[in-house]
PDB file of C-alpha atoms and ligand atoms in Angstrom:
ATOM      1  CA  MET A   1      12.893  16.207   3.110  1.00 37.00           C
ATOM      2  CA  SER A   2      12.501  16.113   6.914  1.00 38.00           C
ATOM      3  CA  LYS A   3       9.061  14.502   6.561  1.00 44.00           C
ATOM      4  CA  ILE A   4      10.656  11.322   5.198  1.00 40.00           C
ATOM      5  CA  ASN A   5      12.569  10.681   8.415  1.00 44.00           C
ATOM      6  CA  ARG A   6       9.265  10.357  10.192  1.00 53.00           C
ATOM      7  CA  SER A   7       8.117   7.297   8.292  1.00 81.00           C
ATOM      8  CA  ILE A   8       8.397   3.743   9.590  1.00 84.00           C
ATOM      9  CA  SER A   9      11.524   1.891   8.461  1.00 87.00           C
ATOM     10  CA  THR A  10      11.678  -1.569   6.939  1.00 85.00           C
ATOM     11  CA  LYS A  11      13.735  -2.721   9.911  1.00 88.00           C
ATOM     12  CA  ASP A  12      11.131  -1.657  12.483  1.00 91.00           C
ATOM     13  CA  THR A  13       8.341  -3.109  10.341  1.00 88.00           C
ATOM     14  CA  SER A  14      10.137  -6.460  10.079  1.00 86.00           C
ATOM     15  CA  ILE A  15      10.779  -6.678  13.813  1.00 90.00           C
ATOM     16  CA  LEU A  16       7.186  -5.734  14.552  1.00 92.00           C
ATOM     17  CA  ILE A  17       5.669  -8.339  12.218  1.00 87.00           C
ATOM     18  CA  ALA A  18       8.123 -11.074  13.168  1.00 85.00           C
ATOM     19  CA  ASN A  19       7.631 -10.544  16.937  1.00 89.00           C
ATOM     20  CA  ALA A  20       3.868 -10.557  16.457  1.00 90.00           C
ATOM     21  CA  GLY A  21       4.171 -13.868  14.605  1.00 82.00           C
ATOM     22  CA  GLY A  22       2.428 -12.264  11.634  1.00 83.00           C
ATOM     23  CA  ARG A  23      -0.828 -12.160  13.624  1.00 86.00           C
ATOM     24  CA  CYS A  24      -3.068  -9.422  14.992  1.00 91.00           C
ATOM     25  CA  SER A  25      -1.818  -8.521  18.480  1.00 95.00           C
ATOM     26  CA  TYR A  26      -5.217  -7.575  19.854  1.00 95.00           C
ATOM     27  CA  ASN A  27      -6.119  -9.295  23.101  1.00 93.00           C
ATOM     28  CA  PHE A  28      -8.184  -7.852  25.895  1.00 93.00           C
ATOM     29  CA  ASN A  29      -9.735  -9.760  28.776  1.00 89.00           C
ATOM     30  CA  ASN A  30     -10.885 -13.001  27.105  1.00 79.00           C
ATOM     31  CA  ASP A  31     -11.141 -11.515  23.635  1.00 85.00           C
ATOM     32  CA  ILE A  32      -8.172 -12.597  21.492  1.00 84.00           C
ATOM     33  CA  CYS A  33      -8.051 -11.768  17.782  1.00 85.00           C
ATOM     34  CA  ASN A  34      -4.891 -13.565  16.607  1.00 82.00           C
ATOM     35  CA  LYS A  35      -5.976 -13.292  12.975  1.00 81.00           C
ATOM     36  CA  VAL A  36      -3.241 -14.350  10.524  1.00 77.00           C
ATOM     37  CA  LEU A  37      -2.104 -11.154   8.804  1.00 79.00           C
ATOM     38  CA  ALA A  38       1.096 -12.390   7.208  1.00 70.00           C
ATOM     39  CA  ASP A  39       0.867 -15.956   5.993  1.00 59.00           C
ATOM     40  CA  GLY A  40       3.757 -15.858   3.547  1.00 58.00           C
ATOM     41  CA  ARG A  41       1.669 -14.717   0.584  1.00 59.00           C
ATOM     42  CA  VAL A  42      -0.799 -12.140   1.787  1.00 62.00           C
ATOM     43  CA  ASN A  43      -0.191  -9.500   4.435  1.00 68.00           C
ATOM     44  CA  LEU A  44      -3.108  -7.549   5.798  1.00 80.00           C
ATOM     45  CA  GLY A  45      -1.794  -6.028   8.996  1.00 87.00           C
ATOM     46  CA  GLU A  46      -1.455  -2.405  10.036  1.00 91.00           C
ATOM     47  CA  ARG A  47       1.292  -0.721  12.014  1.00 92.00           C
ATOM     48  CA  ALA A  48      -0.648   1.144  14.676  1.00 95.00           C
ATOM     49  CA  HIS A  49       0.913   3.883  16.807  1.00 95.00           C
ATOM     50  CA  ILE A  50       0.611   3.438  20.551  1.00 97.00           C
ATOM     51  CA  ILE A  51       1.275   7.149  21.008  1.00 96.00           C
ATOM     52  CA  GLY A  52      -0.028   8.849  17.858  1.00 94.00           C
ATOM     53  CA  VAL A  53       2.001  11.286  15.785  1.00 90.00           C
ATOM     54  CA  ASN A  54      -0.939  13.686  15.890  1.00 89.00           C
ATOM     55  CA  GLY A  55      -3.814  11.258  16.442  1.00 90.00           C
ATOM     56  CA  PRO A  56      -4.987   9.231  19.450  1.00 95.00           C
ATOM     57  CA  ARG A  57      -2.840   9.418  22.638  1.00 96.00           C
ATOM     58  CA  SER A  58      -0.523  11.967  20.985  1.00 94.00           C
ATOM     59  CA  GLU A  59      -0.771  14.117  24.145  1.00 95.00           C
ATOM     60  CA  PHE A  60       1.667  11.643  25.766  1.00 94.00           C
ATOM     61  CA  LYS A  61       4.458  12.406  23.283  1.00 92.00           C
ATOM     62  CA  THR A  62       7.845  13.113  24.791  1.00 90.00           C
ATOM     63  CA  ASN A  63      10.913  14.531  23.094  1.00 87.00           C
ATOM     64  CA  ASP A  64      12.995  11.385  23.369  1.00 85.00           C
ATOM     65  CA  LEU A  65      10.309   8.990  22.094  1.00 86.00           C
ATOM     66  CA  GLU A  66      10.810   7.677  18.551  1.00 89.00           C
ATOM     67  CA  LEU A  67       7.167   7.664  17.465  1.00 92.00           C
ATOM     68  CA  ASN A  68       7.780   5.512  14.383  1.00 92.00           C
ATOM     69  CA  GLY A  69      10.104   3.062  16.114  1.00 94.00           C
ATOM     70  CA  TYR A  70       9.275  -0.523  17.018  1.00 95.00           C
ATOM     71  CA  GLU A  71       8.737   0.379  20.710  1.00 96.00           C
ATOM     72  CA  ASN A  72       5.812   2.660  19.881  1.00 97.00           C
ATOM     73  CA  LEU A  73       4.083   0.410  17.342  1.00 97.00           C
ATOM     74  CA  ILE A  74       1.677  -2.487  17.627  1.00 97.00           C
ATOM     75  CA  TRP A  75       0.757  -4.852  14.776  1.00 95.00           C
ATOM     76  CA  LEU A  76      -3.023  -5.104  14.358  1.00 95.00           C
ATOM     77  CA  CYS A  77      -5.720  -6.048  11.875  1.00 91.00           C
ATOM     78  CA  LYS A  78      -7.687  -3.183  10.325  1.00 91.00           C
ATOM     79  CA  ASP A  79     -10.707  -3.720  12.593  1.00 93.00           C
ATOM     80  CA  HIS A  80      -8.735  -3.704  15.826  1.00 95.00           C
ATOM     81  CA  HIS A  81      -6.695  -0.724  14.726  1.00 96.00           C
ATOM     82  CA  ALA A  82      -9.986   1.175  14.351  1.00 96.00           C
ATOM     83  CA  ILE A  83     -11.225  -0.087  17.733  1.00 96.00           C
ATOM     84  CA  ILE A  84      -8.176   0.982  19.744  1.00 97.00           C
ATOM     85  CA  ASP A  85      -8.179   4.420  18.098  1.00 96.00           C
ATOM     86  CA  HIS A  86     -11.903   5.059  18.405  1.00 96.00           C
ATOM     87  CA  PRO A  87     -12.561   8.176  20.554  1.00 96.00           C
ATOM     88  CA  THR A  88     -14.977   6.347  22.872  1.00 96.00           C
ATOM     89  CA  ASN A  89     -12.364   3.645  23.613  1.00 96.00           C
ATOM     90  CA  LEU A  90      -9.383   5.815  24.455  1.00 96.00           C
ATOM     91  CA  ASN A  91      -9.950   5.504  28.202  1.00 96.00           C
ATOM     92  CA  VAL A  92      -9.767   1.702  27.841  1.00 97.00           C
ATOM     93  CA  PHE A  93      -6.909   1.443  25.337  1.00 97.00           C
ATOM     94  CA  THR A  94      -4.449   3.644  27.141  1.00 97.00           C
ATOM     95  CA  VAL A  95      -0.722   3.782  26.388  1.00 97.00           C
ATOM     96  CA  PHE A  96      -0.144   1.482  29.372  1.00 97.00           C
ATOM     97  CA  GLU A  97      -2.785  -1.041  28.271  1.00 97.00           C
ATOM     98  CA  LEU A  98      -1.522  -1.133  24.670  1.00 98.00           C
ATOM     99  CA  HIS A  99       2.036  -1.857  25.807  1.00 98.00           C
ATOM    100  CA  ASN A 100       0.675  -4.664  27.984  1.00 97.00           C
ATOM    101  CA  MET A 101      -1.418  -5.994  25.099  1.00 97.00           C
ATOM    102  CA  LYS A 102       1.613  -6.026  22.813  1.00 97.00           C
ATOM    103  CA  SER A 103       3.849  -7.807  25.311  1.00 96.00           C
ATOM    104  CA  ARG A 104       1.188 -10.387  26.182  1.00 94.00           C
ATOM    105  CA  HIS A 105       0.790 -11.196  22.477  1.00 92.00           C
ATOM    106  CA  GLU A 106       4.536 -11.331  21.788  1.00 91.00           C
ATOM    107  CA  GLN A 107       4.997 -13.532  24.827  1.00 88.00           C
ATOM    108  CA  ARG A 108       2.420 -15.995  23.471  1.00 83.00           C
ATOM    109  CA  VAL A 109       4.183 -16.034  20.106  1.00 80.00           C
ATOM    110  CA  ARG A 110       7.628 -16.566  21.694  1.00 78.00           C
ATOM    111  CA  THR A 111       6.442 -19.430  23.844  1.00 74.00           C
ATOM    112  CA  GLY A 112       4.846 -21.149  20.873  1.00 66.00           C
ATOM    113  CA  ARG A 113       1.299 -20.849  22.113  1.00 63.00           C
ATOM    114  CA  LEU A 114       0.428 -19.019  18.890  1.00 56.00           C
ATOM    115  CA  PRO A 115       1.953 -20.670  15.811  1.00 48.00           C
ATOM    116  CA  TYR A 116       3.510 -18.526  13.124  1.00 45.00           C
ATOM    117  CA  PHE A 117       2.703 -19.455   9.531  1.00 44.00           C
ATOM    118  CA  GLY A 118       4.603 -16.828   7.611  1.00 54.00           C
ATOM    119  CA  THR A 119       8.089 -17.231   6.240  1.00 62.00           C
ATOM    120  CA  GLU A 120      10.743 -14.823   7.395  1.00 67.00           C
ATOM    121  CA  THR A 121      11.707 -13.818   3.854  1.00 71.00           C
ATOM    122  CA  SER A 122       8.150 -13.039   2.816  1.00 74.00           C
ATOM    123  CA  VAL A 123       7.757 -10.830   5.875  1.00 75.00           C
ATOM    124  CA  GLN A 124      10.977  -9.072   4.879  1.00 79.00           C
ATOM    125  CA  ASP A 125       9.719  -8.554   1.311  1.00 84.00           C
ATOM    126  CA  TYR A 126       6.431  -7.270   2.611  1.00 82.00           C
ATOM    127  CA  ALA A 127       8.148  -4.866   4.996  1.00 82.00           C
ATOM    128  CA  SER A 128      10.442  -3.528   2.243  1.00 86.00           C
ATOM    129  CA  LEU A 129       7.615  -2.930  -0.216  1.00 88.00           C
ATOM    130  CA  CYS A 130       5.251  -1.603   2.407  1.00 84.00           C
ATOM    131  CA  THR A 131       7.814   1.013   3.443  1.00 84.00           C
ATOM    132  CA  LEU A 132       8.810   1.876  -0.128  1.00 88.00           C
ATOM    133  CA  PHE A 133       5.215   2.473  -1.173  1.00 88.00           C
ATOM    134  CA  LEU A 134       4.691   4.860   1.697  1.00 82.00           C
ATOM    135  CA  PHE A 135       7.193   7.008  -0.183  1.00 83.00           C
ATOM    136  CA  LEU A 136       5.874   6.322  -3.678  1.00 88.00           C
ATOM    137  CA  ASP A 137       2.258   6.500  -4.709  1.00 89.00           C
ATOM    138  CA  ILE A 138       1.934   3.144  -6.458  1.00 90.00           C
ATOM    139  CA  HIS A 139      -1.125   4.254  -8.466  1.00 89.00           C
ATOM    140  CA  ALA A 140       0.423   7.559  -9.546  1.00 91.00           C
ATOM    141  CA  LEU A 141       3.362   5.638 -11.066  1.00 94.00           C
ATOM    142  CA  TYR A 142       0.966   4.669 -13.819  1.00 93.00           C
ATOM    143  CA  GLY A 143      -1.395   7.645 -13.817  1.00 92.00           C
ATOM    144  CA  ASN A 144       1.325  10.276 -14.155  1.00 93.00           C
ATOM    145  CA  VAL A 145       2.387   8.857 -17.508  1.00 92.00           C
ATOM    146  CA  ALA A 146      -0.749   7.180 -18.897  1.00 91.00           C
ATOM    147  CA  SER A 147      -1.921  10.384 -20.648  1.00 88.00           C
ATOM    148  CA  PHE A 148       1.231  10.692 -22.779  1.00 88.00           C
ATOM    149  CA  PRO A 149       2.097  12.962 -24.604  1.00 85.00           C
ATOM    150  CA  ARG A 150       1.023  14.750 -21.426  1.00 87.00           C
ATOM    151  CA  ILE A 151       3.111  13.711 -18.423  1.00 89.00           C
ATOM    152  CA  HIS A 152       2.446  14.892 -14.903  1.00 91.00           C
ATOM    153  CA  ILE A 153       5.297  16.855 -13.311  1.00 89.00           C
ATOM    154  CA  ASN A 154       5.063  14.582 -10.248  1.00 90.00           C
ATOM    155  CA  PHE A 155       6.562  11.871 -12.439  1.00 93.00           C
ATOM    156  CA  TYR A 156       9.980  13.289 -11.566  1.00 91.00           C
ATOM    157  CA  ASP A 157       9.250  13.093  -7.803  1.00 90.00           C
ATOM    158  CA  VAL A 158       9.588   9.306  -8.010  1.00 93.00           C
ATOM    159  CA  GLU A 159      13.342   9.747  -8.414  1.00 93.00           C
ATOM    160  CA  ASP A 160      13.708  11.934  -5.297  1.00 91.00           C
ATOM    161  CA  MET A 161      11.439   9.756  -3.200  1.00 90.00           C
ATOM    162  CA  TYR A 162      13.175   6.541  -4.255  1.00 91.00           C
ATOM    163  CA  GLU A 163      16.565   8.014  -3.404  1.00 89.00           C
ATOM    164  CA  ALA A 164      15.243   9.229  -0.046  1.00 87.00           C
ATOM    165  CA  TYR A 165      13.909   5.744   0.648  1.00 87.00           C
ATOM    166  CA  CYS A 166      17.301   4.183  -0.191  1.00 88.00           C
ATOM    167  CA  MET A 167      19.093   6.640   2.103  1.00 87.00           C
ATOM    168  CA  ASP A 168      16.778   5.890   5.036  1.00 83.00           C
ATOM    169  CA  ASN A 169      16.725   2.143   4.440  1.00 81.00           C
ATOM    170  CA  PRO A 170      20.150   0.795   3.483  1.00 74.00           C
ATOM    171  CA  PRO A 171      20.792  -1.562   1.816  1.00 75.00           C
ATOM    172  CA  SER A 172      18.153  -0.242  -0.554  1.00 73.00           C
ATOM    173  CA  LEU A 173      15.441  -2.568  -1.712  1.00 80.00           C
ATOM    174  CA  SER A 174      16.557  -6.091  -0.846  1.00 81.00           C
ATOM    175  CA  LEU A 175      13.778  -8.362  -2.050  1.00 89.00           C
ATOM    176  CA  PHE A 176      14.159 -12.100  -1.491  1.00 85.00           C
ATOM    177  CA  GLU A 177      11.686 -13.499  -3.999  1.00 84.00           C
ATOM    178  CA  PRO A 178      13.451 -13.561  -7.400  1.00 87.00           C
ATOM    179  CA  LEU A 179      10.336 -12.804  -9.478  1.00 88.00           C
ATOM    180  CA  LEU A 180       9.403  -9.849  -7.295  1.00 90.00           C
ATOM    181  CA  ARG A 181      12.985  -8.578  -7.418  1.00 93.00           C
ATOM    182  CA  ASP A 182      13.160  -8.923 -11.234  1.00 94.00           C
ATOM    183  CA  ARG A 183       9.948  -7.011 -11.737  1.00 95.00           C
ATOM    184  CA  PHE A 184      10.986  -4.280  -9.352  1.00 95.00           C
ATOM    185  CA  ASP A 185      14.417  -3.915 -10.976  1.00 95.00           C
ATOM    186  CA  ARG A 186      12.823  -3.758 -14.391  1.00 97.00           C
ATOM    187  CA  PHE A 187      10.412  -1.058 -13.237  1.00 97.00           C
ATOM    188  CA  ILE A 188      13.105   1.121 -11.657  1.00 96.00           C
ATOM    189  CA  ASN A 189      15.392   0.787 -14.703  1.00 97.00           C
ATOM    190  CA  CYS A 190      12.567   1.706 -17.078  1.00 98.00           C
ATOM    191  CA  TYR A 191      11.672   4.633 -14.850  1.00 97.00           C
ATOM    192  CA  PHE A 192      15.175   6.108 -14.853  1.00 97.00           C
ATOM    193  CA  ASP A 193      15.546   5.457 -18.577  1.00 97.00           C
ATOM    194  CA  LEU A 194      12.366   7.396 -19.322  1.00 95.00           C
ATOM    195  CA  ALA A 195      13.094  10.190 -16.829  1.00 94.00           C
ATOM    196  CA  ASN A 196      16.588  10.772 -18.223  1.00 93.00           C
ATOM    197  CA  HIS A 197      15.277  10.679 -21.760  1.00 92.00           C
ATOM    198  CA  LEU A 198      12.522  13.237 -21.076  1.00 88.00           C
ATOM    199  CA  ARG A 199      14.916  15.509 -19.240  1.00 87.00           C
ATOM    200  CA  GLY A 200      17.153  15.613 -22.329  1.00 86.00           C
ATOM    201  CA  LEU A 201      14.365  16.653 -24.674  1.00 84.00           C
ATOM    202  CA  PRO A 202      14.069  20.258 -25.831  1.00 79.00           C
ATOM    203  CA  ASN A 203      10.879  22.309 -25.750  1.00 71.00           C
ATOM    204  CA  ILE A 204       8.857  20.536 -23.114  1.00 75.00           C
ATOM    205  CA  LYS A 205       5.983  22.847 -22.246  1.00 78.00           C
ATOM    206  CA  GLU A 206       5.294  22.883 -18.512  1.00 77.00           C
ATOM    207  CA  ASP A 207       1.957  24.035 -17.254  1.00 78.00           C
ATOM    208  CA  GLN A 208       2.727  24.900 -13.629  1.00 74.00           C
ATOM    209  CA  PHE A 209      -0.920  25.478 -12.854  1.00 79.00           C
ATOM    210  CA  SER A 210      -2.255  22.074 -13.867  1.00 80.00           C
ATOM    211  CA  GLY A 211       0.959  20.203 -13.186  1.00 82.00           C
ATOM    212  CA  TRP A 212       1.099  18.635 -16.664  1.00 84.00           C
ATOM    213  CA  MET A 213       3.872  18.978 -19.182  1.00 82.00           C
ATOM    214  CA  GLU A 214       3.527  18.354 -22.886  1.00 77.00           C
ATOM    215  CA  LYS A 215       5.671  18.039 -25.927  1.00 71.00           C
ATOM    216  CA  GLN A 216       5.445  17.195 -29.574  1.00 70.00           C
ATOM    217  CA  PHE A 217       4.903  13.511 -30.258  1.00 65.00           C
ATOM    218  CA  ASP A 218       8.163  11.656 -30.621  1.00 80.00           C
ATOM    219  CA  GLN A 219       8.572   7.973 -31.554  1.00 88.00           C
ATOM    220  CA  VAL A 220      11.461   7.142 -29.185  1.00 91.00           C
ATOM    221  CA  SER A 221       9.672   8.764 -26.236  1.00 90.00           C
ATOM    222  CA  TYR A 222       6.539   6.865 -27.108  1.00 91.00           C
ATOM    223  CA  GLN A 223       8.375   3.519 -27.069  1.00 94.00           C
ATOM    224  CA  LYS A 224       9.994   4.300 -23.721  1.00 95.00           C
ATOM    225  CA  VAL A 225       6.612   5.275 -22.287  1.00 95.00           C
ATOM    226  CA  VAL A 226       5.053   1.983 -23.437  1.00 95.00           C
ATOM    227  CA  ILE A 227       7.907  -0.039 -21.925  1.00 97.00           C
ATOM    228  CA  TYR A 228       7.715   1.936 -18.678  1.00 97.00           C
ATOM    229  CA  LEU A 229       3.937   1.472 -18.380  1.00 96.00           C
ATOM    230  CA  GLU A 230       4.301  -2.278 -19.021  1.00 96.00           C
ATOM    231  CA  SER A 231       6.908  -2.482 -16.262  1.00 97.00           C
ATOM    232  CA  VAL A 232       4.548  -0.701 -13.830  1.00 97.00           C
ATOM    233  CA  GLU A 233       1.682  -3.021 -14.777  1.00 95.00           C
ATOM    234  CA  SER A 234       3.729  -6.159 -14.223  1.00 94.00           C
ATOM    235  CA  LEU A 235       5.032  -4.870 -10.876  1.00 95.00           C
ATOM    236  CA  ILE A 236       1.556  -3.940  -9.657  1.00 93.00           C
ATOM    237  CA  SER A 237       0.141  -7.280 -10.745  1.00 89.00           C
ATOM    238  CA  ILE A 238       2.658  -9.299  -8.708  1.00 87.00           C
ATOM    239  CA  ILE A 239       2.220  -7.034  -5.683  1.00 87.00           C
ATOM    240  CA  ASP A 240      -1.531  -7.533  -6.006  1.00 82.00           C
ATOM    241  CA  GLN A 241      -1.010 -11.312  -5.911  1.00 76.00           C
ATOM    242  CA  ARG A 242       1.418 -11.303  -2.989  1.00 75.00           C
ATOM    243  CA  PHE A 243       0.564  -8.328  -0.792  1.00 78.00           C
ATOM    244  CA  PRO A 244      -2.726  -6.710  -1.875  1.00 74.00           C
ATOM    245  CA  GLN A 245      -2.825  -4.513   1.230  1.00 73.00           C
ATOM    246  CA  ILE A 246       0.035  -2.443  -0.191  1.00 80.00           C
ATOM    247  CA  LEU A 247      -2.217  -1.294  -3.017  1.00 81.00           C
ATOM    248  CA  GLN A 248      -4.653   0.161  -0.517  1.00 75.00           C
ATOM    249  CA  GLN A 249      -2.304   1.868   1.891  1.00 68.00           C
ATOM    250  CA  ASP A 250      -2.031   5.639   2.039  1.00 66.00           C
ATOM    251  CA  VAL A 251       1.103   7.392   0.950  1.00 65.00           C
ATOM    252  CA  TYR A 252       2.839   8.885   3.963  1.00 56.00           C
ATOM    253  CA  ASN A 253       1.668  12.415   4.636  1.00 50.00           C
ATOM    254  CA  ALA A 254       3.625  14.554   7.057  1.00 43.00           C
ATOM    255  CA  PHE A 255       0.638  16.850   7.555  1.00 45.00           C
ATOM    256  CA  ASP A 256      -1.783  14.189   8.811  1.00 43.00           C
TER     257      ASP A 256
HETATM  258 ZN1   ZN B 301      -7.533  -8.117  15.128  1.00 69.77          ZN
END
């Protein structure tokens, strides 16, 4: 599970977004983006690496640098993330320049020259969910089970990944908005209920090659599947209303 330690924590994400005032940090000469990326409802920012893990500027990695820590990240909109990482711009957006860009932006936020419209709790909720769904593939939560009585073996990975997330990010998922918290709690309870139930069933056929497992139709399993799928749907629908960017983000991949 060493790959999990390399992902960005909720704490670092929160500090990054809060210090950036929820706005794109890009500023260069007279060109200032300052787009609102976290306005309390919708968050559209990206956590860009100043020194890449394997990507742009990764040749400047040193052993003592925490690549996924706040110090090595800059909060940007999607467009400016692409611009700073574009191969033809790497001689302009050097490690030195990106650190300067970040501190100029944070300085403007601190001194009140750039107002901050987000609420602290919504940024915290966004950071928690954003980090969690780097561990869990939010679309697979539904897809792995939707073909019941065939269930994808990766369904069981959710348990390991959720526990890994909780270990790396104590206290585990602390969501501030009650509705969001209720829907998440319902989802995770339904998940564990179904997983424990399936594990206790005899004669599940596993097809290692395709990754699907099957069993004879069973009424109790069917009811638990329906309840689980409803809980995933209601969670995804509130995330789509609050933080649609989370639905588009890639699951963390250690081999990128
Ligand atoms: Zn921007």
